[in-house]
CSV table of C-alpha atoms in Angstrom, one decimal:
chain,number,residue,atom,x,y,z
A,1,ASP,CA,147.6,118.2,82.2
A,2,GLY,CA,145.3,120.5,81.9
A,3,GLY,CA,142.4,120.7,85.2
A,4,ILE,CA,140.9,122.4,87.9
A,5,THR,CA,143.0,122.5,91.8
A,6,GLN,CA,140.9,123.4,94.5
A,7,SER,CA,143.3,123.5,98.0
A,8,PRO,CA,143.3,123.4,101.1
A,9,LYS,CA,142.0,120.0,101.0
A,10,TYR,CA,140.7,120.1,104.8
A,11,LEU,CA,140.0,123.2,106.2
A,12,PHE,CA,139.0,123.5,109.9
A,13,ARG,CA,137.5,127.1,111.0
A,14,LYS,CA,136.8,128.5,114.5
A,15,GLU,CA,133.0,129.9,114.8
A,16,GLY,CA,133.1,133.5,114.1
A,17,GLN,CA,136.5,133.7,111.1
A,18,ASN,CA,135.9,134.1,107.8
A,19,VAL,CA,137.7,131.0,105.4
A,20,THR,CA,138.7,131.7,102.0
A,21,LEU,CA,138.8,128.4,99.9
A,22,SER,CA,140.9,128.5,96.2
A,23,CYS,CA,139.7,127.4,93.4
A,24,GLU,CA,142.4,128.0,90.1
A,25,GLN,CA,141.8,126.8,86.7
A,26,ASN,CA,144.3,126.0,83.6
A,27,LEU,CA,141.2,125.0,81.1
A,28,ASN,CA,141.5,128.5,79.5
A,29,HIS,CA,137.5,128.0,80.5
A,30,ASP,CA,135.2,131.5,80.7
A,31,ALA,CA,132.8,130.1,82.9
A,32,MET,CA,133.5,128.8,86.9
A,33,TYR,CA,130.9,127.1,89.6
A,34,TRP,CA,131.2,127.0,93.5
A,35,TYR,CA,129.0,123.9,94.4
A,36,ARG,CA,128.2,123.2,98.0
A,37,GLN,CA,127.6,119.5,98.9
A,38,ASP,CA,125.6,118.4,102.2
A,39,PRO,CA,125.3,114.1,102.5
A,40,GLY,CA,121.4,113.5,100.7
A,41,GLN,CA,121.5,116.9,99.5
A,42,GLY,CA,123.4,116.8,95.8
A,43,LEU,CA,125.0,119.8,94.2
A,44,ARG,CA,123.8,123.1,95.8
A,45,LEU,CA,124.9,125.9,93.2
A,46,ILE,CA,126.4,128.9,95.1
A,47,TYR,CA,127.7,131.1,92.7
A,48,TYR,CA,128.3,131.1,89.7
A,49,SER,CA,131.1,133.3,87.2
A,50,GLN,CA,130.6,133.3,83.0
A,51,ILE,CA,133.7,136.3,82.6
A,52,VAL,CA,136.1,138.2,84.0
A,53,ASN,CA,134.5,140.9,87.0
A,54,ASP,CA,131.2,139.5,86.9
A,55,PHE,CA,129.6,136.8,89.2
A,56,GLN,CA,126.0,135.7,89.4
A,57,LYS,CA,124.8,134.3,92.8
A,58,GLY,CA,122.6,130.4,93.2
A,59,ASP,CA,120.4,128.9,95.7
A,60,ILE,CA,122.8,129.0,98.4
A,61,ALA,CA,124.5,132.4,98.6
A,62,GLU,CA,123.7,133.9,101.7
A,63,GLY,CA,126.8,134.2,104.0
A,64,TYR,CA,129.7,133.4,101.0
A,65,SER,CA,131.1,135.6,98.6
A,66,VAL,CA,133.6,135.6,95.7
A,67,SER,CA,135.1,137.1,92.9
A,68,ARG,CA,136.5,136.9,89.7
A,69,GLU,CA,139.6,139.2,88.9
A,70,LYS,CA,141.7,136.6,86.4
A,71,LYS,CA,140.4,133.9,84.5
A,72,GLU,CA,141.8,131.2,85.8
A,73,SER,CA,140.9,131.9,89.4
A,74,PHE,CA,137.8,132.2,91.7
A,75,PRO,CA,137.9,132.3,95.4
A,76,LEU,CA,134.8,131.8,97.5
A,77,THR,CA,135.1,132.9,101.0
A,78,VAL,CA,132.8,131.7,103.4
A,79,THR,CA,131.4,134.4,106.4
A,80,SER,CA,130.9,134.4,109.9
A,81,ALA,CA,127.0,135.3,108.4
A,82,GLN,CA,126.5,131.5,107.6
A,83,LYS,CA,125.0,130.1,108.9
A,84,ASN,CA,125.8,125.7,109.0
A,85,PRO,CA,129.4,125.9,106.4
A,86,THR,CA,130.2,122.4,107.3
A,87,ALA,CA,130.0,121.1,104.4
A,88,PHE,CA,131.6,119.9,101.1
A,89,TYR,CA,132.5,122.3,98.3
A,90,LEU,CA,133.7,122.0,94.9
A,91,CYS,CA,134.7,124.5,92.4
A,92,ALA,CA,134.3,123.2,88.3
A,93,SER,CA,134.3,125.3,85.3
A,94,THR,CA,133.9,124.8,81.2
A,95,GLN,CA,134.1,126.3,78.1
A,96,ALA,CA,131.0,124.4,76.3
A,97,TYR,CA,128.8,124.1,78.3
A,98,ASN,CA,126.9,121.3,75.8
A,99,TYR,CA,130.2,118.8,77.3
A,100,GLY,CA,129.0,119.3,80.8
A,101,TYR,CA,131.6,120.5,83.7
A,102,THR,CA,134.7,119.5,84.8
A,103,PHE,CA,135.1,119.4,88.5
A,104,GLY,CA,138.4,119.6,90.9
A,105,SER,CA,139.1,117.8,93.4
A,106,GLY,CA,136.9,119.6,95.7
A,107,THR,CA,137.7,121.2,99.9
A,108,ARG,CA,136.3,119.5,103.2
A,109,LEU,CA,135.5,122.2,105.7
A,110,THR,CA,134.3,121.9,109.2
A,111,VAL,CA,133.3,124.0,111.8
A,112,VAL,CA,135.0,123.5,115.3
B,1,ALA,CA,111.7,126.2,88.2
B,2,GLN,CA,114.0,123.5,86.8
B,3,THR,CA,114.1,119.8,88.8
B,4,VAL,CA,115.3,116.7,89.0
B,5,THR,CA,114.7,113.9,91.3
B,6,GLN,CA,116.6,110.6,91.2
B,7,SER,CA,114.2,107.8,93.3
B,8,GLN,CA,116.3,105.7,94.4
B,9,PRO,CA,118.4,106.6,97.5
B,10,GLU,CA,120.4,103.1,97.2
B,11,MET,CA,121.4,100.5,94.9
B,12,SER,CA,122.7,97.2,94.8
B,13,VAL,CA,123.9,95.2,92.1
B,14,GLN,CA,126.7,92.4,91.8
B,15,GLU,CA,129.2,92.2,89.7
B,16,ALA,CA,129.2,91.6,85.9
B,17,GLU,CA,125.5,92.3,86.1
B,18,THR,CA,123.1,95.4,84.9
B,19,VAL,CA,121.5,98.1,86.9
B,20,THR,CA,119.2,100.7,85.8
B,21,LEU,CA,119.9,104.1,87.7
B,22,SER,CA,116.5,106.0,87.0
B,23,CYS,CA,116.3,109.7,86.9
B,24,THR,CA,113.3,112.3,85.7
B,25,TYR,CA,113.4,116.0,85.4
B,26,ASP,CA,110.8,119.2,85.3
B,27,THR,CA,111.2,121.7,83.3
B,28,SER,CA,109.3,123.9,80.7
B,29,GLU,CA,112.1,124.4,78.0
B,30,ASN,CA,112.5,122.8,74.9
B,31,ASN,CA,116.2,122.4,74.8
B,32,TYR,CA,118.3,121.2,77.0
B,33,TYR,CA,121.5,119.3,78.7
B,34,LEU,CA,121.2,116.0,80.0
B,35,PHE,CA,124.4,114.5,82.0
B,36,TRP,CA,125.1,111.1,84.6
B,37,TYR,CA,127.9,111.8,87.2
B,38,LYS,CA,130.2,109.4,89.1
B,39,GLN,CA,131.3,110.6,92.4
B,40,PRO,CA,133.4,107.5,93.8
B,41,PRO,CA,134.6,107.4,97.5
B,42,SER,CA,137.0,109.9,96.3
B,43,ARG,CA,135.2,112.1,95.7
B,44,GLN,CA,136.6,113.1,92.2
B,45,MET,CA,132.9,113.8,90.4
B,46,ILE,CA,133.5,112.4,86.6
B,47,LEU,CA,130.9,112.7,83.9
B,48,VAL,CA,129.8,109.3,83.1
B,49,ILE,CA,127.3,110.0,80.0
B,50,ARG,CA,125.8,113.1,78.3
B,51,GLN,CA,122.3,113.6,76.3
B,52,GLU,CA,120.7,116.4,74.6
B,53,ALA,CA,117.5,116.8,74.3
B,54,TYR,CA,117.4,117.3,70.1
B,55,LYS,CA,118.1,114.0,69.7
B,56,GLN,CA,115.9,110.9,69.9
B,57,GLN,CA,119.5,108.6,69.8
B,58,ASN,CA,120.3,107.4,73.3
B,59,ALA,CA,123.8,107.9,73.9
B,60,THR,CA,126.1,105.2,75.0
B,61,GLU,CA,129.9,105.0,75.8
B,62,ASN,CA,131.4,101.4,76.5
B,63,ARG,CA,129.5,100.1,79.4
B,64,PHE,CA,127.0,102.7,79.9
B,65,SER,CA,123.7,103.3,78.2
B,66,VAL,CA,120.7,105.8,78.7
B,67,ASN,CA,117.4,105.5,77.9
B,68,PHE,CA,115.9,109.5,76.9
B,69,GLN,CA,112.3,109.6,77.7
B,70,LYS,CA,111.8,113.2,76.4
B,71,ALA,CA,108.2,113.1,76.4
B,72,ALA,CA,108.1,111.6,79.8
B,73,LYS,CA,110.8,113.6,81.0
B,74,SER,CA,113.3,110.8,82.0
B,75,PHE,CA,116.2,109.7,81.5
B,76,SER,CA,117.8,106.7,83.5
B,77,LEU,CA,121.2,105.0,83.1
B,78,LYS,CA,122.0,101.5,82.7
B,79,ILE,CA,124.9,100.0,83.5
B,80,SER,CA,126.1,96.9,82.1
B,81,ASP,CA,128.7,94.5,82.8
B,82,SER,CA,128.5,95.8,86.5
B,83,GLN,CA,132.6,96.0,87.8
B,84,LEU,CA,133.6,96.6,91.2
B,85,GLY,CA,134.6,100.0,90.4
B,86,ASP,CA,131.5,101.0,89.4
B,87,THR,CA,130.7,102.1,92.8
B,88,ALA,CA,129.9,105.0,93.3
B,89,MET,CA,127.4,108.0,93.9
B,90,TYR,CA,126.0,108.8,90.7
B,91,PHE,CA,124.1,111.9,89.9
B,92,CYS,CA,121.7,114.0,87.0
B,93,ALA,CA,121.8,116.9,86.2
B,94,PHE,CA,120.3,119.0,83.7
B,95,MET,CA,121.0,121.7,82.4
B,96,ASN,CA,119.2,124.1,79.7
B,97,TYR,CA,120.1,126.0,76.8
B,98,GLY,CA,118.3,129.6,77.8
B,99,GLY,CA,118.2,132.1,80.5
B,100,SER,CA,121.1,131.0,83.3
B,101,GLN,CA,122.6,128.9,81.0
B,102,GLY,CA,125.3,126.5,81.8
B,103,ASN,CA,123.9,126.3,85.6
B,104,LEU,CA,123.5,122.3,86.3
B,105,ILE,CA,121.3,121.4,88.0
B,106,PHE,CA,121.6,118.2,90.1
B,107,GLY,CA,119.3,115.4,91.7
B,108,LYS,CA,120.5,114.3,95.4
B,109,GLY,CA,122.0,112.0,93.7
B,110,THR,CA,122.2,107.1,93.7
B,111,LYS,CA,124.4,105.3,96.1
B,112,LEU,CA,125.3,102.3,94.1
B,113,SER,CA,127.3,99.9,95.8
B,114,VAL,CA,129.1,96.7,93.5
B,115,LYS,CA,129.0,93.6,95.3
B,116,PRO,CA,131.2,91.1,94.6
């Protein structure tokens, strides 16, 4: 079945460490997105990529980095510069914007 | 910049009854898409219904329907015959055709509880 796989489901990070969240899709979608979800804040856009080897900053890109070397993969690195990284992270993709996004099941990141 | 506002942080409804969730948005664009997403306790985001701004007819998907008022920039979701499985966070979202095309802008969500 086609879909988006995010891994791991839960991730713990020590302060000062970088950590990478994985997002893989087998839907052959061109566009991929990373969102952060905090209680009471809805979803906020971190980065997006509409084509391989190209990506754009979203509304809250500071402290994050991404790459898009393959169409199916869009990993997100949470760097030590991100001051408050504890959150739920959602990856999404789309091929036809009028049909909205397909979402992964998310990664819960906790800084310990 | 476009914004999406959901004015009801929490709502509850009795099983089998009807409930309406409110959403307003702000944009200067004329062509755009609107969506309602459901996020149950599993946290998987599920598309409930979508509306294209150029279509005057309100979208319907089984028990879910919308009231789209373009002039008022309002996009409410009506759930009929509420079921326990409808308990979830509901997010209203906006996407324009041009500019940063394809970027969904979300409201802060409404937590819906369906009570037996």
